[in-house]
Coordinates of C-alpha atoms and ligand atoms in Angstrom, one line a residue:
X1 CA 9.7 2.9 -164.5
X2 CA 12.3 4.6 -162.0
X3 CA 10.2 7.8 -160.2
X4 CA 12.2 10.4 -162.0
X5 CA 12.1 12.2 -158.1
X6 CA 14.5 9.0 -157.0
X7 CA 17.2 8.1 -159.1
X8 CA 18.6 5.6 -156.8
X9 CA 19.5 7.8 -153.8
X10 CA 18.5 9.0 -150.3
X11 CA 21.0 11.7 -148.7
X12 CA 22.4 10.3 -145.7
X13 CA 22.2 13.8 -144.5
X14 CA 18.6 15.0 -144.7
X15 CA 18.8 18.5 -145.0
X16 CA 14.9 18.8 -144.7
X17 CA 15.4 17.3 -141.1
X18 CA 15.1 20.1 -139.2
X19 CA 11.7 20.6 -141.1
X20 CA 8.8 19.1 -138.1
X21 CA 8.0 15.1 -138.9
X22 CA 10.6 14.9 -141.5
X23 CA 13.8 12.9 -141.7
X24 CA 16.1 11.9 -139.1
X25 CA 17.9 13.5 -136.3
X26 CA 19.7 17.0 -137.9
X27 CA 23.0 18.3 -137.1
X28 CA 20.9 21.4 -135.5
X29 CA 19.2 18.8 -133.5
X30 CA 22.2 17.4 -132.1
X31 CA 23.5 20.5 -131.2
X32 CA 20.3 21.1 -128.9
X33 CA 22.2 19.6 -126.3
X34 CA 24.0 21.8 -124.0
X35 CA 26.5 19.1 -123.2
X36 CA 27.1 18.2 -127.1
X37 CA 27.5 21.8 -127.9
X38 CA 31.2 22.2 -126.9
X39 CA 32.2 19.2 -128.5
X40 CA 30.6 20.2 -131.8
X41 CA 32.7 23.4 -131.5
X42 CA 35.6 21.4 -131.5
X43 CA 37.6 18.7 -133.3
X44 CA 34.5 16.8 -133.1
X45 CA 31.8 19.4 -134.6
X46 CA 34.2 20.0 -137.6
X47 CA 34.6 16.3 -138.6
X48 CA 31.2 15.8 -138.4
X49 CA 30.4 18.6 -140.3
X50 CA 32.6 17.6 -143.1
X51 CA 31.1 13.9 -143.0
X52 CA 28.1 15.1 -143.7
X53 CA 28.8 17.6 -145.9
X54 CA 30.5 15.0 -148.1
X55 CA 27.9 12.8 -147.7
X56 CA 24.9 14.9 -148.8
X57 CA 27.1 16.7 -151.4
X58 CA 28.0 13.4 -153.1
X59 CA 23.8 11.7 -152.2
X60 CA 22.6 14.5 -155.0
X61 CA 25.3 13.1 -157.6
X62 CA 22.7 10.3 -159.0
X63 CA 20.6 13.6 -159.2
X64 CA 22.6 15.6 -161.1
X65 CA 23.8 12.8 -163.4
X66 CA 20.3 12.4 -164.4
X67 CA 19.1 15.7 -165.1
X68 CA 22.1 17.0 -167.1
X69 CA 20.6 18.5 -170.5
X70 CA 17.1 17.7 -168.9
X71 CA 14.9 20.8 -169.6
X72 CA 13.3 21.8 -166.3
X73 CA 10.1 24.9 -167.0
X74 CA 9.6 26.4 -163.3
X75 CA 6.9 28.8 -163.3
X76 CA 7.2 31.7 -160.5
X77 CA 4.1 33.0 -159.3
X78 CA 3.5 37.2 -159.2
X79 CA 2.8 36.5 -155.2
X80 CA 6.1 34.8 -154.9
X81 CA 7.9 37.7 -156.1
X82 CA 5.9 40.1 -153.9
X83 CA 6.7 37.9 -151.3
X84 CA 10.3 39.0 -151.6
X85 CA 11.9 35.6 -153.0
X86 CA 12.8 36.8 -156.3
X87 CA 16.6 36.9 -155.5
X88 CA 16.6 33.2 -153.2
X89 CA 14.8 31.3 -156.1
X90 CA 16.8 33.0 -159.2
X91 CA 19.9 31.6 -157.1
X92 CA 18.4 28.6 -156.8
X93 CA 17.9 28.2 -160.6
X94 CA 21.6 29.7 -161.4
X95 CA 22.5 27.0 -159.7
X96 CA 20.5 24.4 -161.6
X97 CA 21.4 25.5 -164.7
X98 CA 25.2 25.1 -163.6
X99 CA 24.6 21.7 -162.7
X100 CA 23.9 21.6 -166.4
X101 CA 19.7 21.8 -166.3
X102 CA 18.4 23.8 -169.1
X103 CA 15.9 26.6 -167.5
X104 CA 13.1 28.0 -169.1
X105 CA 11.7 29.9 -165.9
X106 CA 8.1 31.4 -166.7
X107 CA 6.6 34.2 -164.0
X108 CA 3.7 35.2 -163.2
X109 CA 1.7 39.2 -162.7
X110 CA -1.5 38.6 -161.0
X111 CA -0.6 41.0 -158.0
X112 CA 1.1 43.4 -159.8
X113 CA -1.3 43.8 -162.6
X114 CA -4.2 44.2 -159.6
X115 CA -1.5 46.7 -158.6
X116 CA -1.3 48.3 -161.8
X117 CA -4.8 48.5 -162.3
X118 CA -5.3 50.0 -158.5
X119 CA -2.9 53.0 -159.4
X120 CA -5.2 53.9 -162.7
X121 CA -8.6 53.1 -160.7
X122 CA -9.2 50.7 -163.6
X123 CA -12.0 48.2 -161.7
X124 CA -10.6 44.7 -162.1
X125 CA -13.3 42.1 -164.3
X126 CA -13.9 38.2 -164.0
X127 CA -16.0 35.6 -165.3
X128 CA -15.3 32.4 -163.8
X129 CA -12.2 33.3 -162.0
X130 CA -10.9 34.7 -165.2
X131 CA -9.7 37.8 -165.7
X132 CA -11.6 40.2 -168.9
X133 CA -9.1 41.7 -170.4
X134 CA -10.1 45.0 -172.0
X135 CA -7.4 47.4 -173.7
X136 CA -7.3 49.6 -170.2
X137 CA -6.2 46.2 -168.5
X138 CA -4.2 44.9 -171.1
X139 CA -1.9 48.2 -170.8
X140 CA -1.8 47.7 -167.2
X141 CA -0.6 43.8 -167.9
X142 CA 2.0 44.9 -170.2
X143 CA 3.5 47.5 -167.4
X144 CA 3.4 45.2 -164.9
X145 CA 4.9 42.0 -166.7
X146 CA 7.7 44.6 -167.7
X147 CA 8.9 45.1 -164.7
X148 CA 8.7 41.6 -163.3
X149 CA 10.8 41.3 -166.3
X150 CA 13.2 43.1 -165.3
X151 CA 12.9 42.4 -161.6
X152 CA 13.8 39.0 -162.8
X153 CA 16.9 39.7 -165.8
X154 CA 18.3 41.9 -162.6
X155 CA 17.9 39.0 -160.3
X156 CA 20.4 36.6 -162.9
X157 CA 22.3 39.6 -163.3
X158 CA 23.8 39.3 -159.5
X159 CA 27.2 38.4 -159.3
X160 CA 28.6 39.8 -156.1
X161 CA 31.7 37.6 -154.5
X162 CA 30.5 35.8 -151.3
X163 CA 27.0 35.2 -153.0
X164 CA 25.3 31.8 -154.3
X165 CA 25.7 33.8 -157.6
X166 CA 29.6 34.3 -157.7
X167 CA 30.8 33.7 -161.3
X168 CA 26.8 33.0 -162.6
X169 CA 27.6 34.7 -165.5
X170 CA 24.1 34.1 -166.3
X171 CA 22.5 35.7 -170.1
X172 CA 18.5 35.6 -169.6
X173 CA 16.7 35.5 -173.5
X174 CA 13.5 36.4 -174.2
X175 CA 11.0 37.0 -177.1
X176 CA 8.0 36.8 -178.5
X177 CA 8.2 32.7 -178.0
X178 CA 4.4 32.5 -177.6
X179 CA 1.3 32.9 -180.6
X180 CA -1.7 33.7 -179.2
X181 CA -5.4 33.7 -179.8
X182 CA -8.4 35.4 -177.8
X183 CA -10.2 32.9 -175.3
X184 CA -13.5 34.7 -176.9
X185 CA -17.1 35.0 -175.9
X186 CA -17.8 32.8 -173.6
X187 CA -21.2 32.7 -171.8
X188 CA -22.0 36.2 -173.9
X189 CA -19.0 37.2 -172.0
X190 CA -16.3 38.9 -174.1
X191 CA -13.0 38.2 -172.5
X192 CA -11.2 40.8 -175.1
X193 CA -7.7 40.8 -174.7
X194 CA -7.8 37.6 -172.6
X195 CA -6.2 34.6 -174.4
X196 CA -5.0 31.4 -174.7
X197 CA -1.6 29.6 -176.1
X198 CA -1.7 28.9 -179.5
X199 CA 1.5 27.7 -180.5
X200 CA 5.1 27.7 -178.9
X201 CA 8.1 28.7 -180.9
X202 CA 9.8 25.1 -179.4
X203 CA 13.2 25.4 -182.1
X204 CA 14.0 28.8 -180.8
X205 CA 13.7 28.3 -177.4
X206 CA 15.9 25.3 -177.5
X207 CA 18.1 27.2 -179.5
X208 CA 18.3 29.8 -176.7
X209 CA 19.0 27.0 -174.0
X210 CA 21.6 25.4 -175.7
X211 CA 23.5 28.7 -175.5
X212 CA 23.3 28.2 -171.7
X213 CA 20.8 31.0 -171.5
X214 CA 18.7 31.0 -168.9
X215 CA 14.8 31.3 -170.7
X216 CA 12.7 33.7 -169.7
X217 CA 8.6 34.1 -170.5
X218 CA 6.0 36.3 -169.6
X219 CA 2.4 35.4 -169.8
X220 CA 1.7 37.5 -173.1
X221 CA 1.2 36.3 -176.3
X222 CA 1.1 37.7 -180.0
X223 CA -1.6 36.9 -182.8
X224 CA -0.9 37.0 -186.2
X225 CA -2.7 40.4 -186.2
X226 CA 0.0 41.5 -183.9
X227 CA -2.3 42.4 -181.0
X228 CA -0.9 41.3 -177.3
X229 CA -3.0 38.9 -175.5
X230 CA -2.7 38.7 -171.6
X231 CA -2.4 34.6 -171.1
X232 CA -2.4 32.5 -167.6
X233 CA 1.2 31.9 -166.4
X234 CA -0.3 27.9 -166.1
X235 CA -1.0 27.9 -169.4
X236 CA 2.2 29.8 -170.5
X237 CA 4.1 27.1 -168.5
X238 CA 2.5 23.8 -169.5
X239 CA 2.1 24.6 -173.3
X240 CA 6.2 25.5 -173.0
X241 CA 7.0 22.0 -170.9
X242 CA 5.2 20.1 -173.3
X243 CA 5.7 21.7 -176.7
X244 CA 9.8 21.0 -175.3
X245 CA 9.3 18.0 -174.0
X246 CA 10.6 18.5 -170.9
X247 CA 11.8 16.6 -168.2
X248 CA 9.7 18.5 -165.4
X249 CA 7.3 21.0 -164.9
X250 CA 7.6 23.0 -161.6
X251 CA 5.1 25.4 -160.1
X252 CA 6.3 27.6 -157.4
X253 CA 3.1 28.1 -155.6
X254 CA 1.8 30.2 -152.2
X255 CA 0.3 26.8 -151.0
X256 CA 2.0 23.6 -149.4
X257 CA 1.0 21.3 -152.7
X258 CA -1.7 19.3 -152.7
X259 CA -3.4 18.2 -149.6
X260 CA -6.3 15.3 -148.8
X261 CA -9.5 15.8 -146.6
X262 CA -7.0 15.4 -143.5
X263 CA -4.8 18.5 -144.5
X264 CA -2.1 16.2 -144.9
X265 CA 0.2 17.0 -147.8
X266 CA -0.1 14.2 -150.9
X267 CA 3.9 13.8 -151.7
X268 CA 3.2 12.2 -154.5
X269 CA 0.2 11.0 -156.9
X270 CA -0.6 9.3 -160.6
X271 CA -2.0 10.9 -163.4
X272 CA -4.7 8.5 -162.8
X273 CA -5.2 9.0 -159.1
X274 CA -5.0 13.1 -160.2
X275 CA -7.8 13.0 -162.5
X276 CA -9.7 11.4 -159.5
X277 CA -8.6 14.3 -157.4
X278 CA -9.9 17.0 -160.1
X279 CA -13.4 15.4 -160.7
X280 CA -14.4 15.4 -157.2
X281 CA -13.6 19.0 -157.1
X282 CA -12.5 19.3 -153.7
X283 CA -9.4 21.3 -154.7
X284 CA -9.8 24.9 -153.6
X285 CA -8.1 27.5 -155.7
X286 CA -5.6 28.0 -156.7
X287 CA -4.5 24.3 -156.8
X288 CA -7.2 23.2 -158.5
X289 CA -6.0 25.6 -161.5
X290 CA -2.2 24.5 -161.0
X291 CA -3.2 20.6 -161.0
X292 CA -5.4 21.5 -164.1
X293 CA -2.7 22.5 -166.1
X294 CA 0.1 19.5 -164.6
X295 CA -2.1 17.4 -165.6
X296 CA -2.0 18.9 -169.5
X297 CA 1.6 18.5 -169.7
X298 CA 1.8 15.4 -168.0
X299 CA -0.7 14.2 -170.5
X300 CA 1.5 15.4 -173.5
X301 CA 4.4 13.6 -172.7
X302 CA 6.4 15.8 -169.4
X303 CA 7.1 12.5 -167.2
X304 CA 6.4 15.0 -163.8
X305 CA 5.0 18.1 -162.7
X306 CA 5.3 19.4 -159.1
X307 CA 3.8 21.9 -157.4
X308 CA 6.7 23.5 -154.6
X309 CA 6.0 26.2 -152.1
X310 CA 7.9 29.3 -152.8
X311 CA 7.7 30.2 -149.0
X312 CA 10.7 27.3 -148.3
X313 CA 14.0 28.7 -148.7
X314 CA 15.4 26.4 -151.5
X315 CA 12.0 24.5 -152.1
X316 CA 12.6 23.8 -155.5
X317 CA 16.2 22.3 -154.5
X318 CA 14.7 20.4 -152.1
X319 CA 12.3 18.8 -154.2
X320 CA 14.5 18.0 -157.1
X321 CA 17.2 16.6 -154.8
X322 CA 16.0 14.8 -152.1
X323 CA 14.5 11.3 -152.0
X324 CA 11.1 12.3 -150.7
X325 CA 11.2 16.1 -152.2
X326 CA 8.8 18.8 -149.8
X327 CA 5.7 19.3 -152.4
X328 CA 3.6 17.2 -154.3
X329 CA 4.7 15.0 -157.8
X330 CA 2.0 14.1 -160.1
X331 CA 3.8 11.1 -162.0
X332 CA 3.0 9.8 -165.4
X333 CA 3.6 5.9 -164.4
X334 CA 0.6 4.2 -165.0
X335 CA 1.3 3.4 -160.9
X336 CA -2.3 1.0 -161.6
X337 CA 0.0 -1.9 -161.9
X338 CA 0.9 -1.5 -157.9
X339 CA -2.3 -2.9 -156.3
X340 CA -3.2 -4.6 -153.4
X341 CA -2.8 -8.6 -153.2
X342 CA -5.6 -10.6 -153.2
X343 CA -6.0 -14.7 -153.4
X344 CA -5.1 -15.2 -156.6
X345 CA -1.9 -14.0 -156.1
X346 CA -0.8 -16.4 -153.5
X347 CA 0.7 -19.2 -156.0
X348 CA 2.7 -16.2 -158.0
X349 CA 4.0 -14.5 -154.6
X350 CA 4.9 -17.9 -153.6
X351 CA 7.2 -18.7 -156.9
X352 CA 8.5 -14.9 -156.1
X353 CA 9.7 -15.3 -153.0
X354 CA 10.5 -19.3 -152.9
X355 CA 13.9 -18.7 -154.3
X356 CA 15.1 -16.3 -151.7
X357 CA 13.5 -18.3 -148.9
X358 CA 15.5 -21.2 -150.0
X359 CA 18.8 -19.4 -150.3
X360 CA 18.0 -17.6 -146.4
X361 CA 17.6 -14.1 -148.0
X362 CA 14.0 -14.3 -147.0
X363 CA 12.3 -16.0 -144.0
X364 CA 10.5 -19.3 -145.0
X365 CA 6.9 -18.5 -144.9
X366 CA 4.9 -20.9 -146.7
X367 CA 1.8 -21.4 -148.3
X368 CA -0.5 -21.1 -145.3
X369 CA 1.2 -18.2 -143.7
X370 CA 0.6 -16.1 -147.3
X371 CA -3.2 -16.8 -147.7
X372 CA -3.4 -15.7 -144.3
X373 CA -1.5 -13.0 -144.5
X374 CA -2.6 -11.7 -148.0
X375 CA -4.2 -8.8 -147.0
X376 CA -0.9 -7.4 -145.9
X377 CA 0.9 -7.8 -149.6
X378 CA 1.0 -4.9 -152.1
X379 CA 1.9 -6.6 -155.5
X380 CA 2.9 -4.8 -158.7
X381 CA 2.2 -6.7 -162.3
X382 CA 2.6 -6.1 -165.7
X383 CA 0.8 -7.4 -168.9
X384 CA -0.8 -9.8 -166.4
X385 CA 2.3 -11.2 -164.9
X386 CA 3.5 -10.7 -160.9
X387 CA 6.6 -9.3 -160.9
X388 CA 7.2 -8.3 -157.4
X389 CA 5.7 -8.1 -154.1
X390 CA 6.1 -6.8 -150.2
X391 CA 3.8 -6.8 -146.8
X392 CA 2.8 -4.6 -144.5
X393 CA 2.8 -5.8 -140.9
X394 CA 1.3 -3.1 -138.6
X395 CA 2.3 -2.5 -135.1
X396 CA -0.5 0.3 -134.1
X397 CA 0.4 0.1 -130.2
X398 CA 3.5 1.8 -131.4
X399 CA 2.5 3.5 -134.3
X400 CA 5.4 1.1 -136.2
X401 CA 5.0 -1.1 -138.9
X402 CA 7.4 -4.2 -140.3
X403 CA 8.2 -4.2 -144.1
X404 CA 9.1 -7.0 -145.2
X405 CA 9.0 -9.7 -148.0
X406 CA 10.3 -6.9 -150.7
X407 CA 11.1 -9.1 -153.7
X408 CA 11.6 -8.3 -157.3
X409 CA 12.1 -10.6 -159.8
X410 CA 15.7 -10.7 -161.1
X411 CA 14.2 -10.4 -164.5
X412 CA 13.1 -7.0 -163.8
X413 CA 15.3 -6.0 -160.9
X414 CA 16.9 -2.4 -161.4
X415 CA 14.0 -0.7 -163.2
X416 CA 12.6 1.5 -159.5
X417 CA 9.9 -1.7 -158.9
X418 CA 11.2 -2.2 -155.2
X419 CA 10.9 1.5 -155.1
X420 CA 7.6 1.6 -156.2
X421 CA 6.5 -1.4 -153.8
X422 CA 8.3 0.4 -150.9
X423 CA 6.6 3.4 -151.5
X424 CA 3.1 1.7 -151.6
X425 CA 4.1 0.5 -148.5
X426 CA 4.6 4.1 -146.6
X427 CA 1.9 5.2 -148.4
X428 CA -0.4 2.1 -146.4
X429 CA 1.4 2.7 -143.3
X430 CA 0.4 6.6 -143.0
X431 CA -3.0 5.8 -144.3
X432 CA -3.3 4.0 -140.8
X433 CA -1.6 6.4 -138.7
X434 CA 1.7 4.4 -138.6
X435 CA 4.6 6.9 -138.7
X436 CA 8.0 4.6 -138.4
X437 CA 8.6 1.9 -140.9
X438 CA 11.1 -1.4 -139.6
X439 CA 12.9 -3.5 -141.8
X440 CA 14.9 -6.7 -140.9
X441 CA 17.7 -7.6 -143.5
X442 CA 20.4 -10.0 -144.0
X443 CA 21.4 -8.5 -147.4
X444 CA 20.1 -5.8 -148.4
X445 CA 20.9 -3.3 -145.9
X446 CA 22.5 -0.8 -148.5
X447 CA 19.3 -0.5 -150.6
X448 CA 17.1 0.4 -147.3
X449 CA 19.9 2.8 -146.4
X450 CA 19.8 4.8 -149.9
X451 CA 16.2 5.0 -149.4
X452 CA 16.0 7.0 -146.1
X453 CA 16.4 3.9 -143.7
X454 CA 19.0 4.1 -140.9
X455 CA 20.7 1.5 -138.7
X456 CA 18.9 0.9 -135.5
X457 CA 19.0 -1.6 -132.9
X458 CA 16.6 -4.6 -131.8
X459 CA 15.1 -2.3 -128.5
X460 CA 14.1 0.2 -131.2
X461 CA 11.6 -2.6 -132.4
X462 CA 7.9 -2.9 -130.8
X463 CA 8.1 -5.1 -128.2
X464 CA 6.4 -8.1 -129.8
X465 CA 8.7 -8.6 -132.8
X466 CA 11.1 -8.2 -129.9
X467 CA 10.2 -11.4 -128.8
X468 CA 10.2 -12.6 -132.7
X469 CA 13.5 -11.5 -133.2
X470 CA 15.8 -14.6 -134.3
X471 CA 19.3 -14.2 -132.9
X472 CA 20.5 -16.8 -135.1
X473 CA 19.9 -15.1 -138.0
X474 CA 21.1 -11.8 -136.8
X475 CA 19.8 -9.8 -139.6
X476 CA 20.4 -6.0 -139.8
X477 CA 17.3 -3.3 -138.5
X478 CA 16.8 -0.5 -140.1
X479 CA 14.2 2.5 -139.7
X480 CA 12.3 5.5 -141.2
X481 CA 10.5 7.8 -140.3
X482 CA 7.3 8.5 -143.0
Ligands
COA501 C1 16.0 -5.3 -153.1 C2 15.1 -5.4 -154.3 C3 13.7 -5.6 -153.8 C4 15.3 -4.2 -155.1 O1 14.4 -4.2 -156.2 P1 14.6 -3.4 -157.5 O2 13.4 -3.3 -158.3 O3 15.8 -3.9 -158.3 O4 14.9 -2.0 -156.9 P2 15.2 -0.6 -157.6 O5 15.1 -0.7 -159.0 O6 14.5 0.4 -156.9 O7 16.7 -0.4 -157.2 C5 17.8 -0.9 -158.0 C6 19.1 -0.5 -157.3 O8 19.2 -1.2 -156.1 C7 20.5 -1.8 -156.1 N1 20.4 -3.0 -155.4 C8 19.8 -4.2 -155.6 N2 20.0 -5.0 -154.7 C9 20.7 -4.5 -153.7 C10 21.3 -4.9 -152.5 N3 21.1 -6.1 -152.0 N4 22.0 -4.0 -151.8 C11 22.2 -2.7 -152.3 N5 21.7 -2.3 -153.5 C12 21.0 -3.1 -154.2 C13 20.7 -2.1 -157.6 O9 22.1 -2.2 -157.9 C14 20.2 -0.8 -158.3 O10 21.2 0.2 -158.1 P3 21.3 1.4 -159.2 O11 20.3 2.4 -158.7 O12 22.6 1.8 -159.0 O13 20.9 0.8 -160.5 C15 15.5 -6.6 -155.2 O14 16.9 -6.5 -155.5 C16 15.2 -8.0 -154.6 O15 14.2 -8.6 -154.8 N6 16.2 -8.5 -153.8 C17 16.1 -9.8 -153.2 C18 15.1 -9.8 -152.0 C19 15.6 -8.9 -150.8 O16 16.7 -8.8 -150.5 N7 14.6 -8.2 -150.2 C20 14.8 -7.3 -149.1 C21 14.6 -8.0 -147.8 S1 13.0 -7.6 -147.1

């Protein structure tokens, strides 16, 4: 039930902080201060330096742990590598496959086979965004999906000392992995040499990553005829993830990810809640056509798809590693068993939470106080039964907002449901322009702090909870930004 994006750990060090709205105060921020700078030159800066280095190195451990063996398909748009990021993101996914990831990386030739047909004056065809292939076009595909091909085995190849990919020693296979058949007539249009996935040679390709090669795949295909068909790198991509059953899917895309009506980025969304998003066809392209195809492996059995931009310098690590990643995750939980509380729920949140009251973990609350307050739980229930619960209380003056009354039961503790719960949480608090989340704990201070929380101190807290705050019980506050 654990999002596979959060095995269990936030890096203390957020190295996406020095990205606007995100994470907590960087090292570079720090250093913005002319009277911290000499320090940080000094004794001081070194220390620090190593503190955090330790601490974010050994944060992605719970990362790596999980994915070891895990096959991971990243698909590299043409644009990405006529963007000049070949060489970054082939680094980037040396060093996955060291970490003991299994790569099958699949690339894309839009641009260069517009390029290609540019140089021979061949006019470029589409019918509903796709491209006819006719045998002038499908040369031009196969020069220019050569040389990508090449650009890319060259890109492994590196090896130079003082590089990310010192002692790679990286072998890139590839083959004719994919059958093919024409997409056809479609509309009385004759897409030719256009085609569509067929069937994907899953044994060899494993066979290929288990000798620690790095997978490579162009979008071609071959038919039993033995013509070349000129495929969609999507397709390419998410009939390999799920004909391997891989762990994730990962489109490198020109684009943030996915983004709502607002503009704001969606970090994360269900199958279910992605569907939604695809039949109100508000997607422009080319995310509508990347979400199409996430969808399609996520619906064959790949647990998540993302879609990263290329245009961040390490996007894909970022994602993988970090707690909140920097694209968009479409999940395959079923995340309809998170909802909203409503009335009914008050006797099961009650037998929740009564325990922990009665043992001080949790403030005493009471019947009265909940079926007022209902509105402000998120629940989360399986087969009918409440397994867990937490509340929102907003503080919009400040733009802050309390979470509190996070409980699982111990019967299914461990399994990501406080995750999930917490998550709904943010996900409430942005939807009403709240940007800091507060918590107030006596226990359970590590858990907060895994998850992107930091130690703060009772001023930090809007003034009226202020007031609230019980000195007696001096429990722990902790913030983060969302
Ligand atoms: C805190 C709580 C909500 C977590 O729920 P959960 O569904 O078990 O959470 P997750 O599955 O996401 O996380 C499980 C991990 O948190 C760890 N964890 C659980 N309680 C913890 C605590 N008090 N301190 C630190 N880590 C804790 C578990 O060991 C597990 O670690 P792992 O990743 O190494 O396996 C649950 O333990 C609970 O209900 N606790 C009592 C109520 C409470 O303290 N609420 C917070 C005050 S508002």
């Amino acid at each position: 039930m654990i999002a596979m994006n959060s095995p269990g750990a936030q890096a203390d060090f957020n190295p996406t902080a020095s990205e606007p709205g995100t994470g907590s105060a960087s090292d570079s921020e720090i250093a913005s201060h002319p009277e911290t700078d000499a320090l940080l030159d000094g004794e001081l800066g070194n220390s620090l330096y190593r503190a955090q280095f330790v601490a974010w190195f050994r944060a992605v451990a719970p990362y790596v742990h999980a994915f070891k063996r895990k096959i991971f398909v990243v698909a590299v748009s043409g644009e990405a590598v006529v963007a000049g990021r070949l060489a970054r993101i082939c680094e980037d996914l040396a060093l996955l496959r060291a970490l003991g990831i299994r790569i099958v990386v699949v690339h894309g030739s839009r641009p260069q086979i517009e390029e290609q047909l540019a140089i021979r004056q061949v006019p470029s065809r589409f019918h509903n965004d796709l491209r006819i292939t006719d045998t002038a076009a499908l040369e031009c595909a196969k020069e220019a999906n050569g040389e990508i091909r090449l650009d890319i085995e060259a890109a492994f190849s590196q090896g130079l000392a003082n590089t990310p990919m010192a002692n790679a020693d990286i072998k890139v296979m590839s083959g004719n992995f994919i059958t093919a058949r024409p997409l056809g007539v479609i509309d009385g249009v004759d897409f030719q040499h256009t085609g569509i996935v067929r069937k994907v040679s899953a044994e060899v390709i494993e066979l290929a990553l288990n000798a620690r090669a790095v997978v490579l795949m162009s979008p071609l295909g071959f038919s039993p005829t033995g013509e070349a068909f000129n495929l969609d790198m999507e397709d390419v991509a998410s009939s390999v993830a799920s004909a391997l059953h891989a762990e994730k899917l990962i489109f490198l895309t020109d684009g943030r990810g996915l983004v709502d009506a607002d503009g704001e980025l969606i970090r994360e969304l269900s199958e279910v809640a992605a569907e939604k998003l695809m039949s109100e066809a508000t997607l422009s392209e080319p995310m509508g056509f990347y979400l199409k195809h996430a969808l399609r492996a996520i619906k064959n059995g790949v647990p998540r798809a993302h879609l990263v931009p290329f245009s961040l310098d390490g996007g894909a690590l970022l994602e993988i590693f970090t707690h909140d990643g920097v694209g968009t995750m479409i999940a395959d939980d079923d995340l309809e068993e998170l909802r909203e509380a409503t009335i009914d729920d008050v006797a099961s949140i009650l037998k929740l939470i009564e325990p922990l009251e009665n043992d001080g973990t949790l403030v005493k609350r009471g019947r009265t106080r909940i079926e007022r307050e209902i509105d402000n739980f998120s629940v989360i229930e399986h087969d009918l039964r409440l397994f867990g619960c937490a509340a929102l209380y907003p503080f919009p003056q400040e733009r802050m907002g309390e979470l509190a009354c996070l409980t699982v039961d111990p019967e299914a503790q461990g399994m990501g449901d406080g995750e999930k719960l917490m998550k709904r949480i943010e996900q409430r608090a942005r939807a009403i322009g709240i940007d800091k989340l507060f918590v107030l704990t006596t226990r359970t201070a590590h858990w907060f702090l895994k998850r992107g929380f930091t130690v703060a101190t009772v001023d930090v807290l809007p003034k009226d909870r202020q007031r609230m705050y019980n000195w007696s019980r001096m429990s722990q506050i902790l913030v983060k930004k969302i």
